[in-house]
Amino acid sequence: VSRDIALLVKDTLDHQTIVQGIKQAAGKFLTNVTIFDVYQGGNIEAGFKSMAYSLTFANPEATLTEEEITRAMEKVSKYLTEELAAVIR
């Protein structure tokens, strides 16, 4: 099961830090994190960039429920906003 998340972050924040945070927050069912978009300029405030990630979740022992996935995404969002000062777009 995949879910996408788009963030507005300071342009000094690197991809690896974001991925580590996502992995830490998402829990054991996260199997993959892929960046699919980075954008600066246009309608993005100077000093910031927009980054979008696809998160893949799987449980080898059972089918994941929507509730489990939602809970994991909420933890990811909370971590990104509170620890990395990201804005979820």
mmCIF file of N, CA and C in Angstrom:
data_model
loop_
_atom_site.group_PDB
_atom_site.id
_atom_site.type_symbol
_atom_site.label_atom_id
_atom_site.label_comp_id
_atom_site.label_asym_id
_atom_site.label_seq_id
_atom_site.Cartn_x
_atom_site.Cartn_y
_atom_site.Cartn_z
ATOM 1 N N VAL A 1 0.852 -1.177 0.000
ATOM 2 C CA VAL A 1 0.000 0.000 0.000
ATOM 3 C C VAL A 1 0.893 1.234 0.000
ATOM 4 N N SER A 2 0.637 2.158 -0.902
ATOM 5 C CA SER A 2 1.456 3.371 -0.989
ATOM 6 C C SER A 2 0.651 4.606 -0.616
ATOM 7 N N ARG A 3 1.338 5.536 0.009
ATOM 8 C CA ARG A 3 0.769 6.844 0.335
ATOM 9 C C ARG A 3 1.811 7.890 -0.018
ATOM 10 N N ASP A 4 1.357 9.027 -0.516
ATOM 11 C CA ASP A 4 2.263 10.119 -0.859
ATOM 12 C C ASP A 4 2.158 11.223 0.179
ATOM 13 N N ILE A 5 3.276 11.923 0.365
ATOM 14 C CA ILE A 5 3.288 13.068 1.263
ATOM 15 C C ILE A 5 4.170 14.140 0.634
ATOM 16 N N ALA A 6 3.672 15.370 0.621
ATOM 17 C CA ALA A 6 4.424 16.498 0.072
ATOM 18 C C ALA A 6 4.728 17.467 1.203
ATOM 19 N N LEU A 7 5.955 17.971 1.207
ATOM 20 C CA LEU A 7 6.430 18.812 2.295
ATOM 21 C C LEU A 7 7.006 20.111 1.772
ATOM 22 N N LEU A 8 6.905 21.142 2.582
ATOM 23 C CA LEU A 8 7.628 22.376 2.349
ATOM 24 C C LEU A 8 8.662 22.449 3.462
ATOM 25 N N VAL A 9 9.944 22.460 3.091
ATOM 26 C CA VAL A 9 11.025 22.445 4.082
ATOM 27 C C VAL A 9 12.063 23.509 3.746
ATOM 28 N N LYS A 10 12.875 23.859 4.740
ATOM 29 C CA LYS A 10 13.983 24.776 4.493
ATOM 30 C C LYS A 10 14.922 24.136 3.489
ATOM 31 N N ASP A 11 15.475 24.947 2.602
ATOM 32 C CA ASP A 11 16.325 24.371 1.554
ATOM 33 C C ASP A 11 17.648 23.819 2.075
ATOM 34 N N THR A 12 17.939 24.029 3.352
ATOM 35 C CA THR A 12 19.148 23.458 3.953
ATOM 36 C C THR A 12 18.915 22.040 4.472
ATOM 37 N N LEU A 13 17.667 21.624 4.551
ATOM 38 C CA LEU A 13 17.340 20.279 5.035
ATOM 39 C C LEU A 13 17.568 19.274 3.910
ATOM 40 N N ASP A 14 18.363 18.239 4.193
ATOM 41 C CA ASP A 14 18.710 17.300 3.126
ATOM 42 C C ASP A 14 17.775 16.088 3.088
ATOM 43 N N HIS A 15 17.759 15.470 1.930
ATOM 44 C CA HIS A 15 16.910 14.311 1.652
ATOM 45 C C HIS A 15 17.130 13.187 2.668
ATOM 46 N N GLN A 16 18.378 12.873 2.982
ATOM 47 C CA GLN A 16 18.675 11.757 3.881
ATOM 48 C C GLN A 16 18.092 11.978 5.272
ATOM 49 N N THR A 17 18.149 13.197 5.777
ATOM 50 C CA THR A 17 17.581 13.512 7.089
ATOM 51 C C THR A 17 16.076 13.280 7.084
ATOM 52 N N ILE A 18 15.423 13.686 6.020
ATOM 53 C CA ILE A 18 13.976 13.496 5.905
ATOM 54 C C ILE A 18 13.638 12.010 5.859
ATOM 55 N N VAL A 19 14.349 11.247 5.039
ATOM 56 C CA VAL A 19 14.085 9.808 4.919
ATOM 57 C C VAL A 19 14.315 9.100 6.252
ATOM 58 N N GLN A 20 15.387 9.434 6.946
ATOM 59 C CA GLN A 20 15.645 8.818 8.251
ATOM 60 C C GLN A 20 14.503 9.110 9.214
ATOM 61 N N GLY A 21 14.019 10.347 9.207
ATOM 62 C CA GLY A 21 12.909 10.721 10.072
ATOM 63 C C GLY A 21 11.631 9.977 9.729
ATOM 64 N N ILE A 22 11.351 9.852 8.442
ATOM 65 C CA ILE A 22 10.166 9.115 7.999
ATOM 66 C C ILE A 22 10.254 7.666 8.458
ATOM 67 N N LYS A 23 11.414 7.042 8.250
ATOM 68 C CA LYS A 23 11.585 5.638 8.641
ATOM 69 C C LYS A 23 11.439 5.457 10.142
ATOM 70 N N GLN A 24 11.998 6.374 10.900
ATOM 71 C CA GLN A 24 11.917 6.300 12.356
ATOM 72 C C GLN A 24 10.471 6.430 12.837
ATOM 73 N N ALA A 25 9.741 7.350 12.248
ATOM 74 C CA ALA A 25 8.384 7.638 12.709
ATOM 75 C C ALA A 25 7.343 6.639 12.215
ATOM 76 N N ALA A 26 7.527 6.102 11.019
ATOM 77 C CA ALA A 26 6.483 5.296 10.377
ATOM 78 C C ALA A 26 6.267 3.934 11.018
ATOM 79 N N GLY A 27 7.299 3.363 11.578
ATOM 80 C CA GLY A 27 7.142 2.063 12.221
ATOM 81 C C GLY A 27 7.521 0.905 11.327
ATOM 82 N N LYS A 28 7.253 -0.281 11.837
ATOM 83 C CA LYS A 28 7.777 -1.515 11.236
ATOM 84 C C LYS A 28 7.160 -1.898 9.896
ATOM 85 N N PHE A 29 6.013 -1.345 9.548
ATOM 86 C CA PHE A 29 5.369 -1.747 8.300
ATOM 87 C C PHE A 29 5.827 -0.938 7.085
ATOM 88 N N LEU A 30 6.630 0.098 7.312
ATOM 89 C CA LEU A 30 7.166 0.870 6.192
ATOM 90 C C LEU A 30 8.244 0.047 5.500
ATOM 91 N N THR A 31 8.090 -0.179 4.204
ATOM 92 C CA THR A 31 9.064 -0.992 3.473
ATOM 93 C C THR A 31 9.902 -0.188 2.489
ATOM 94 N N ASN A 32 9.417 1.004 2.086
ATOM 95 C CA ASN A 32 10.170 1.782 1.108
ATOM 96 C C ASN A 32 9.765 3.252 1.165
ATOM 97 N N VAL A 33 10.749 4.122 0.951
ATOM 98 C CA VAL A 33 10.511 5.563 0.840
ATOM 99 C C VAL A 33 11.201 6.027 -0.437
ATOM 100 N N THR A 34 10.434 6.654 -1.327
ATOM 101 C CA THR A 34 10.984 7.125 -2.596
ATOM 102 C C THR A 34 10.640 8.594 -2.787
ATOM 103 N N ILE A 35 11.647 9.388 -3.103
ATOM 104 C CA ILE A 35 11.383 10.791 -3.425
ATOM 105 C C ILE A 35 10.972 10.859 -4.896
ATOM 106 N N PHE A 36 9.909 11.611 -5.189
ATOM 107 C CA PHE A 36 9.501 11.705 -6.588
ATOM 108 C C PHE A 36 9.378 13.130 -7.098
ATOM 109 N N ASP A 37 9.625 14.119 -6.223
ATOM 110 C CA ASP A 37 9.590 15.490 -6.710
ATOM 111 C C ASP A 37 10.338 16.416 -5.760
ATOM 112 N N VAL A 38 11.116 17.320 -6.330
ATOM 113 C CA VAL A 38 11.758 18.412 -5.592
ATOM 114 C C VAL A 38 11.552 19.660 -6.429
ATOM 115 N N TYR A 39 11.073 20.727 -5.788
ATOM 116 C CA TYR A 39 10.795 21.945 -6.543
ATOM 117 C C TYR A 39 11.183 23.165 -5.721
ATOM 118 N N GLN A 40 11.871 24.090 -6.361
ATOM 119 C CA GLN A 40 12.189 25.386 -5.779
ATOM 120 C C GLN A 40 11.857 26.448 -6.808
ATOM 121 N N GLY A 41 11.487 27.620 -6.325
ATOM 122 C CA GLY A 41 11.180 28.711 -7.242
ATOM 123 C C GLY A 41 9.687 28.886 -7.405
ATOM 124 N N GLY A 42 9.310 29.689 -8.370
ATOM 125 C CA GLY A 42 7.890 29.917 -8.632
ATOM 126 C C GLY A 42 7.165 30.413 -7.397
ATOM 127 N N ASN A 43 6.179 29.649 -6.959
ATOM 128 C CA ASN A 43 5.370 30.060 -5.812
ATOM 129 C C ASN A 43 5.908 29.526 -4.481
ATOM 130 N N ILE A 44 7.144 29.006 -4.475
ATOM 131 C CA ILE A 44 7.762 28.527 -3.243
ATOM 132 C C ILE A 44 8.593 29.666 -2.654
ATOM 133 N N GLU A 45 8.369 29.951 -1.384
ATOM 134 C CA GLU A 45 9.077 31.027 -0.694
ATOM 135 C C GLU A 45 10.595 30.829 -0.772
ATOM 136 N N ALA A 46 11.326 31.919 -0.929
ATOM 137 C CA ALA A 46 12.790 31.853 -0.981
ATOM 138 C C ALA A 46 13.318 31.198 0.288
ATOM 139 N N GLY A 47 14.313 30.325 0.136
ATOM 140 C CA GLY A 47 14.887 29.627 1.280
ATOM 141 C C GLY A 47 14.187 28.322 1.602
ATOM 142 N N PHE A 48 13.180 27.968 0.800
ATOM 143 C CA PHE A 48 12.422 26.739 1.018
ATOM 144 C C PHE A 48 12.373 25.913 -0.264
ATOM 145 N N LYS A 49 12.023 24.648 -0.114
ATOM 146 C CA LYS A 49 11.814 23.774 -1.266
ATOM 147 C C LYS A 49 10.655 22.842 -0.959
ATOM 148 N N SER A 50 10.001 22.409 -2.007
ATOM 149 C CA SER A 50 8.921 21.436 -1.891
ATOM 150 C C SER A 50 9.499 20.070 -2.246
ATOM 151 N N MET A 51 9.230 19.080 -1.396
ATOM 152 C CA MET A 51 9.711 17.719 -1.639
ATOM 153 C C MET A 51 8.537 16.764 -1.471
ATOM 154 N N ALA A 52 8.421 15.811 -2.376
ATOM 155 C CA ALA A 52 7.321 14.851 -2.308
ATOM 156 C C ALA A 52 7.881 13.433 -2.265
ATOM 157 N N TYR A 53 7.293 12.631 -1.392
ATOM 158 C CA TYR A 53 7.748 11.259 -1.176
ATOM 159 C C TYR A 53 6.589 10.282 -1.312
ATOM 160 N N SER A 54 6.912 9.091 -1.762
ATOM 161 C CA SER A 54 5.968 7.984 -1.779
ATOM 162 C C SER A 54 6.426 6.987 -0.718
ATOM 163 N N LEU A 55 5.523 6.632 0.185
ATOM 164 C CA LEU A 55 5.820 5.687 1.261
ATOM 165 C C LEU A 55 5.073 4.395 0.983
ATOM 166 N N THR A 56 5.761 3.279 1.052
ATOM 167 C CA THR A 56 5.150 1.976 0.813
ATOM 168 C C THR A 56 5.119 1.196 2.115
ATOM 169 N N PHE A 57 3.939 0.669 2.424
ATOM 170 C CA PHE A 57 3.733 -0.101 3.648
ATOM 171 C C PHE A 57 3.324 -1.523 3.296
ATOM 172 N N ALA A 58 3.804 -2.478 4.084
ATOM 173 C CA ALA A 58 3.404 -3.874 3.905
ATOM 174 C C ALA A 58 3.588 -4.614 5.219
ATOM 175 N N ASN A 59 2.719 -5.572 5.440
ATOM 176 C CA ASN A 59 2.842 -6.475 6.581
ATOM 177 C C ASN A 59 2.894 -7.883 6.004
ATOM 178 N N PRO A 60 4.031 -8.572 6.130
ATOM 179 C CA PRO A 60 4.149 -9.905 5.537
ATOM 180 C C PRO A 60 3.248 -10.949 6.190
ATOM 181 N N GLU A 61 2.716 -10.632 7.362
ATOM 182 C CA GLU A 61 1.922 -11.614 8.104
ATOM 183 C C GLU A 61 0.415 -11.419 7.981
ATOM 184 N N ALA A 62 -0.010 -10.231 7.557
ATOM 185 C CA ALA A 62 -1.449 -9.958 7.467
ATOM 186 C C ALA A 62 -1.677 -8.745 6.571
ATOM 187 N N THR A 63 -2.903 -8.562 6.171
ATOM 188 C CA THR A 63 -3.256 -7.395 5.376
ATOM 189 C C THR A 63 -3.321 -6.179 6.287
ATOM 190 N N LEU A 64 -2.667 -5.112 5.878
ATOM 191 C CA LEU A 64 -2.714 -3.883 6.662
ATOM 192 C C LEU A 64 -4.103 -3.267 6.575
ATOM 193 N N THR A 65 -4.568 -2.741 7.692
ATOM 194 C CA THR A 65 -5.852 -2.048 7.692
ATOM 195 C C THR A 65 -5.624 -0.575 7.365
ATOM 196 N N GLU A 66 -6.664 0.075 6.910
ATOM 197 C CA GLU A 66 -6.593 1.506 6.632
ATOM 198 C C GLU A 66 -6.217 2.261 7.907
ATOM 199 N N GLU A 67 -6.716 1.791 9.040
ATOM 200 C CA GLU A 67 -6.416 2.424 10.326
ATOM 201 C C GLU A 67 -4.918 2.357 10.645
ATOM 202 N N GLU A 68 -4.288 1.215 10.391
ATOM 203 C CA GLU A 68 -2.849 1.069 10.646
ATOM 204 C C GLU A 68 -2.036 2.013 9.760
ATOM 205 N N ILE A 69 -2.437 2.126 8.513
ATOM 206 C CA ILE A 69 -1.729 3.002 7.583
ATOM 207 C C ILE A 69 -1.928 4.466 7.979
ATOM 208 N N THR A 70 -3.156 4.822 8.316
ATOM 209 C CA THR A 70 -3.456 6.192 8.738
ATOM 210 C C THR A 70 -2.664 6.555 9.980
ATOM 211 N N ARG A 71 -2.594 5.644 10.938
ATOM 212 C CA ARG A 71 -1.837 5.879 12.168
ATOM 213 C C ARG A 71 -0.354 6.118 11.851
ATOM 214 N N ALA A 72 0.211 5.311 10.971
ATOM 215 C CA ALA A 72 1.621 5.469 10.586
ATOM 216 C C ALA A 72 1.841 6.818 9.903
ATOM 217 N N MET A 73 0.943 7.203 9.013
ATOM 218 C CA MET A 73 1.080 8.483 8.313
ATOM 219 C C MET A 73 0.941 9.662 9.281
ATOM 220 N N GLU A 74 0.070 9.527 10.276
ATOM 221 C CA GLU A 74 -0.071 10.578 11.289
ATOM 222 C C GLU A 74 1.221 10.735 12.084
ATOM 223 N N LYS A 75 1.865 9.619 12.406
ATOM 224 C CA LYS A 75 3.143 9.672 13.131
ATOM 225 C C LYS A 75 4.217 10.332 12.278
ATOM 226 N N VAL A 76 4.234 10.006 10.996
ATOM 227 C CA VAL A 76 5.193 10.618 10.073
ATOM 228 C C VAL A 76 4.947 12.128 10.004
ATOM 229 N N SER A 77 3.700 12.528 9.825
ATOM 230 C CA SER A 77 3.364 13.952 9.737
ATOM 231 C C SER A 77 3.761 14.692 11.004
ATOM 232 N N LYS A 78 3.473 14.090 12.144
ATOM 233 C CA LYS A 78 3.809 14.714 13.431
ATOM 234 C C LYS A 78 5.316 14.888 13.554
ATOM 235 N N TYR A 79 6.073 13.854 13.218
ATOM 236 C CA TYR A 79 7.531 13.943 13.301
ATOM 237 C C TYR A 79 8.057 15.043 12.379
ATOM 238 N N LEU A 80 7.613 15.038 11.143
ATOM 239 C CA LEU A 80 8.116 16.004 10.170
ATOM 240 C C LEU A 80 7.802 17.440 10.576
ATOM 241 N N THR A 81 6.608 17.681 11.086
ATOM 242 C CA THR A 81 6.232 19.043 11.460
ATOM 243 C C THR A 81 6.891 19.475 12.765
ATOM 244 N N GLU A 82 6.959 18.576 13.743
ATOM 245 C CA GLU A 82 7.495 18.954 15.049
ATOM 246 C C GLU A 82 9.014 18.915 15.112
ATOM 247 N N GLU A 83 9.628 17.936 14.491
ATOM 248 C CA GLU A 83 11.083 17.771 14.598
ATOM 249 C C GLU A 83 11.853 18.453 13.467
ATOM 250 N N LEU A 84 11.277 18.502 12.278
ATOM 251 C CA LEU A 84 11.988 19.071 11.132
ATOM 252 C C LEU A 84 11.380 20.385 10.647
ATOM 253 N N ALA A 85 10.351 20.865 11.335
ATOM 254 C CA ALA A 85 9.684 22.128 10.997
ATOM 255 C C ALA A 85 9.157 22.138 9.562
ATOM 256 N N ALA A 86 8.753 20.979 9.075
ATOM 257 C CA ALA A 86 8.184 20.877 7.733
ATOM 258 C C ALA A 86 6.722 21.313 7.758
ATOM 259 N N VAL A 87 6.252 21.768 6.626
ATOM 260 C CA VAL A 87 4.834 22.071 6.442
ATOM 261 C C VAL A 87 4.301 21.025 5.472
ATOM 262 N N ILE A 88 3.268 20.297 5.893
ATOM 263 C CA ILE A 88 2.656 19.293 5.026
ATOM 264 C C ILE A 88 1.800 20.039 4.011
ATOM 265 N N ARG A 89 1.977 19.706 2.737
ATOM 266 C CA ARG A 89 1.235 20.412 1.682
ATOM 267 C C ARG A 89 0.055 19.592 1.214
#
